[in-house]
Coordinates of C-alpha atoms in Angstrom, one line a residue:
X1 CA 104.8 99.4 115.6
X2 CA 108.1 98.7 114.3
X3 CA 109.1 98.7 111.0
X4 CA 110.5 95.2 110.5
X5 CA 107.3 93.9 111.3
X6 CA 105.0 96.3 108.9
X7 CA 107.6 94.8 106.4
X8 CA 107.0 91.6 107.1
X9 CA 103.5 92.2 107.0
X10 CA 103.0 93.6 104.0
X11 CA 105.8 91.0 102.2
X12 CA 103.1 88.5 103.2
X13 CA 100.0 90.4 102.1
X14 CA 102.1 90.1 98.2
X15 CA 102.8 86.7 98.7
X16 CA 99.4 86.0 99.4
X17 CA 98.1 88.3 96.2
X18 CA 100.5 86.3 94.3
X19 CA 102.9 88.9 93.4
X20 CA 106.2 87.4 94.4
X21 CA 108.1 87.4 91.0
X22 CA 107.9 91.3 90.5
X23 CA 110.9 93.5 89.1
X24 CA 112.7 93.9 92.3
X25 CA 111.9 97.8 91.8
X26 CA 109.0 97.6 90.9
X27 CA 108.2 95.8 94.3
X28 CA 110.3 97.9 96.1
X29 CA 107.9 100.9 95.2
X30 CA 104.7 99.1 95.5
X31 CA 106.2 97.9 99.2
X32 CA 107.0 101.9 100.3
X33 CA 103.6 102.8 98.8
X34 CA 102.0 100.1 101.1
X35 CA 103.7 100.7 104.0
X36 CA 103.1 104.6 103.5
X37 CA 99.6 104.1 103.4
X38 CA 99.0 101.7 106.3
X39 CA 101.3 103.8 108.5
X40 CA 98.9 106.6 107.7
X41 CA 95.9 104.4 108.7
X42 CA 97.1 103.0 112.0
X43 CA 98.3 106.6 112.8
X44 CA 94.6 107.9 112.2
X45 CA 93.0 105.0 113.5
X46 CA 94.5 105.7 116.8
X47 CA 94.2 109.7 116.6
X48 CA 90.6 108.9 116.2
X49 CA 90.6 106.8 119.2
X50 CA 91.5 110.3 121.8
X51 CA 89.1 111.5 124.0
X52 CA 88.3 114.6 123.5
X53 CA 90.8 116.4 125.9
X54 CA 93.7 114.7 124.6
X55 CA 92.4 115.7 121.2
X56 CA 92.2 119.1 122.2
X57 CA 96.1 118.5 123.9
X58 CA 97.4 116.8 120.8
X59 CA 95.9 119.9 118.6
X60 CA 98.1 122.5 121.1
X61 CA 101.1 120.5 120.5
X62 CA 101.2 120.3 117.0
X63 CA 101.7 123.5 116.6
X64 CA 104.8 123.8 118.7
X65 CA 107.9 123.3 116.5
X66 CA 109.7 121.7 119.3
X67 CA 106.9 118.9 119.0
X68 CA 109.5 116.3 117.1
X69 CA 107.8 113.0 116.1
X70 CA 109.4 111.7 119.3
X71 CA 107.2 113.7 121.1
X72 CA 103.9 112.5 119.5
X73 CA 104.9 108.7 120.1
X74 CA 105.3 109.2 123.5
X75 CA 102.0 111.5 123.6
X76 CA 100.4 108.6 121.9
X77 CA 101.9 106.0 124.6
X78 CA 100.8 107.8 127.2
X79 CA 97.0 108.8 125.7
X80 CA 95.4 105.7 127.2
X81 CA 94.3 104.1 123.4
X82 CA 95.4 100.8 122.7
X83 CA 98.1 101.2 120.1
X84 CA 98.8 97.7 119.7
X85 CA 94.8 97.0 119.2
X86 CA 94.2 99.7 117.2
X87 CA 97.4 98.8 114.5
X88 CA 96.3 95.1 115.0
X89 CA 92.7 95.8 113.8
X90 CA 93.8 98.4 111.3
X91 CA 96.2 95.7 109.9
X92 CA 93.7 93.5 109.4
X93 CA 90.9 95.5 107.6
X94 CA 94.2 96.9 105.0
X95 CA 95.1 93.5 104.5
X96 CA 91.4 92.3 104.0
X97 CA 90.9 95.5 101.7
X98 CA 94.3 94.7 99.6
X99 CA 93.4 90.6 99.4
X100 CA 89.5 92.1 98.9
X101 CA 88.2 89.5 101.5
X102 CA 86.9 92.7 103.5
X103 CA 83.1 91.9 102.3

């Protein structure tokens, strides 16, 4: 997922809360905090979404130090889970969490 658009996303989850007219860093912070956290979702989201094999792959590889975070996108890519599914649906259960529309 690129970065521009979790940016974009998460500018319009604060808008939508109301909280446009924050101290510039103050929202600065609560942004990287969001973002932070809803990287860390979609990333576990879609690690829960291996099989077992390529759970049992990914597990070798991270313990190769030669296994850069370029690496584990492509690993991901090429896993068979749908990462654009899995960060849309992720997206939306943060966002309903953070409005607190997620009943």
């Amino acid at each position: 997922m690129e970065m521009q658009s979790i940016d974009d996303f998460i500018e319009s989850i604060l808008k939508d809360k109301g909280m446009i007219e924050l101290d510039p860093e103050v929202k600065a912070e609560l942004k990287e905090d969001m973002v932070k956290r809803l990287t860390d979702q979609i990333n576990k989201a879609a690690i829960m979404q291996l099989s077992e094999e390529k759970t049992a792959e990914l597990n070798r590889l991270i313990d190769d130090p030669n296994f850069t975070d370029e690496k584990m996108t492509e690993f991901m890519k090429n896993s068979g889970v749908n990462l654009t599914q899995v960060a849309l649906e992720t997206m939306l259960k943060f966002r309903g969490l953070y409005l607190g529309t997620e009943g």
